[in-house]
Amino acid sequence: MTVRNTSDNLPNPVRPAFDTPSTEDGVIVNIGPSHPATHGTLQIIAELNGERVVRADVHCGYLHRGFEKECEAHTWHTLIPFVDRLNYCSALINNFAYCDAVETLMDVEITPRTRYLRTLLSEYSRIADHMTCIAASVMELGAMTAFLYLMTIRDWIYEHLADLTGARVTYSYGRIGGLAHDLPEGWLERLEEILDEYEEYIGRIHGLMDRNRIFIDRTRDVGVISTEQAVHWGFTGPILRSTGAARDLRRDTPYLAYSELDFEVPVGINGDNYDRYYVRMREMDESVHMIRQLMHMLPKGPINVDDRRCTFPEKHRVYTEIESLINHFKLVIDGPQVPAGEVYRAHEAANGELGFYLVSDGTGTPHRVHVRAPSFVHMGGLHKLLEGYQLADVVSTFGTMNMIGGECDR
Amino acid sequence: MNAGDQKDGAFEYLTTRKDELVGWARKFSLFPYPFVTACCAMEFMSVSSTMYDTDRFGAALPRFSPRQSDLLMVVGTITHKQAPVLRRVYEQMCEPKWVMAFGVCATSGGFYQNYAALQGIDKIIPVDVYIPGCPPRPESVIDGIMQLQEKIAGSSHPIVSDRF
Amino acid sequence: MSADLLERLRARLVDEGREAAFAHGLLAVQIPREALLDTAKLLKEGFGFDLFLDVTAVDWPDRDPRFDVVYHFYSTRDHVRVRLKTAVTGTDPVVDTLVPLFGAAAYMERECHEMLGIGFRGNDDLRPILLYEGFEGHPLRKDYPKEREQPLVRYRE
Ligand code: SF4
């Protein structure tokens, strides 16, 4: 007879850093991983003294899906769908950062149209990502109306991106040396409509949240971190900017078309939860501003580079010419031949510095892919933001950190 | 269910089988527990908010306590590390309970065929309805909910035990 | 000015007998593992590389020494990156920890330890972070089969 697992003999996957309270009236509580405020993938073991968190031990890894191992079994092209599922709130930024890294290694220069399109789509994704973050974090504090407003507009963005790419969340739209295809007709007109709608909706969010007594009480001076500490713990992106450091890769080490754009880098003052919320709100406005500029700058021309090492030949040529047929076959079966070497390329993703470290041994399959995922690094310093605050503040702090399981745990 | 003898638009009496009546009541009062882990959560958020609104199907109010819910929605990849948690949540739910595998990862492991991902949640808990897609479009989720409702309506509901 | 800084750094390291070259937009430095801590300190204190980006390792099963441990640093003042690389053998894959210098290293060293089995001398909190207690082996080593599962929950019959 086989013994069934019951709750009593289920193993505990993690070992807490401490299991006895440090003081007599301390208590140890476990939060997560299956908890509505921890996105289902994070566990916080906290020691409390009264309502105050004294120590916190953060465990992630509940969504570790073996991304890096999986990459070593795929060709450079076929792992693009896996890259999508790192930060699934803004899959396009991941796509483009990865493609950029491979292109750097192959020494391929993308066409101007692709360069502008990638910039535009990155900013568009950033809006969707920030919206998701703000929606989720304010909903956890009880702001259901703001959540529903943000979800409505995010759904338009998703449907609009589905018109372009065919999928609502996981797009797989980037290609090494270009993009999957060009914009469909009427896409830019609809984009303009959505941006106008965005402005109206975001105005409502400002009205609902900015001076909301409850919201301010729960976010002001909660989860404070200084610039120095933030850098020490490796924080990047909106979290670092909320402390007042105007550090943004888009401006500091310009890539794609960012050097030609006019935009501001919004920064906070205190580095608390409210600032993180507000920095994200302002960043969305900047993204809209950038998209508007890009819509006028978008040049005409091809989207894929004319390079047989990475670009697939056109379908009609595959059917009629033997060279194209062989080229197509080789690209599918062996993958693009990336010269041996290593590269680290970073893009400013919605959460911070998203870096791809790729090692190639000269074949069509990566030797090693490593992702410097901002969420993972942020979780490494999360305990600093929790300790000293109330237990209820865990929810609001964690919400504004915008931890994305797929990217954090890979 | 048959409604009998309608006078002035009102029912005088109703003939039905107990199973049908209970099934009808249960299928419209699903209390989902969203076991949300990964990318499918993005679609889950869409499904449950304004555009698609599962409230119309009587399956809206998420309960974040397994004791209060009867539909376990497993949304996203379940890894081996997560498996004991899922199993424990399932065991804590009261009967009658149903399980929905949302997305291919929950259904079969999806395209993660490696040391980390559980190859389908049906390896550790029974599943009533599978929704394919990576992630599934909200329409297919709604379709899945409706199919589950049909299943609930059509199954037997032994509520009266020997003790009564 | 940033190119200037990297050039100064390169000259300084080459003086000390290190290999340093520019590659794809950053300065790549090869160091022996004994020099790791000193070089990291020099980067942080002498040249302003304050942001610890990343540590990982690369497995070359047919090579001796078998592993490369790879670090990336970034300077938030000058906006440039440096890569440090050091080789360790398969029999003694241990390097010094950088946790005293950079808090961010703590989590990443834990990950590197469980994924590739690299030891970090001086870091006594190397509990699994992405994997779980009781997981045997190091999945990112090339000799770990991709599909070898180690389930925690007994499967249903
Ligand atoms: S089915 Fe696809 S979208 Fe859903 S969790 Fe799995 S990988 Fe993510």
XYZ file of C-alpha atoms in Angstrom, chain A residues 85 167-170, chain B residues 39-44 102-104 131-138 140-141:
24
model
C 8.535 35.036 -19.395
C -0.395 37.668 -28.018
C -1.629 39.676 -25.094
C 1.091 39.063 -22.538
C 3.932 37.018 -23.953
C 2.734 35.104 -15.949
C -0.774 33.705 -16.166
C -1.558 36.019 -13.251
C -1.535 38.915 -15.692
C -4.439 37.334 -17.490
C -6.082 36.398 -14.243
C -5.055 27.664 -15.668
C -2.545 27.725 -18.528
C -0.300 25.066 -19.950
C -7.500 25.613 -19.706
C -4.904 25.579 -22.466
C -2.956 28.628 -23.546
C 0.234 30.364 -22.597
C -1.363 32.389 -21.126
C -4.957 31.578 -22.036
C -6.983 34.432 -23.409
C -9.691 35.629 -21.025
C -10.960 30.708 -22.898
C -10.886 31.161 -19.148
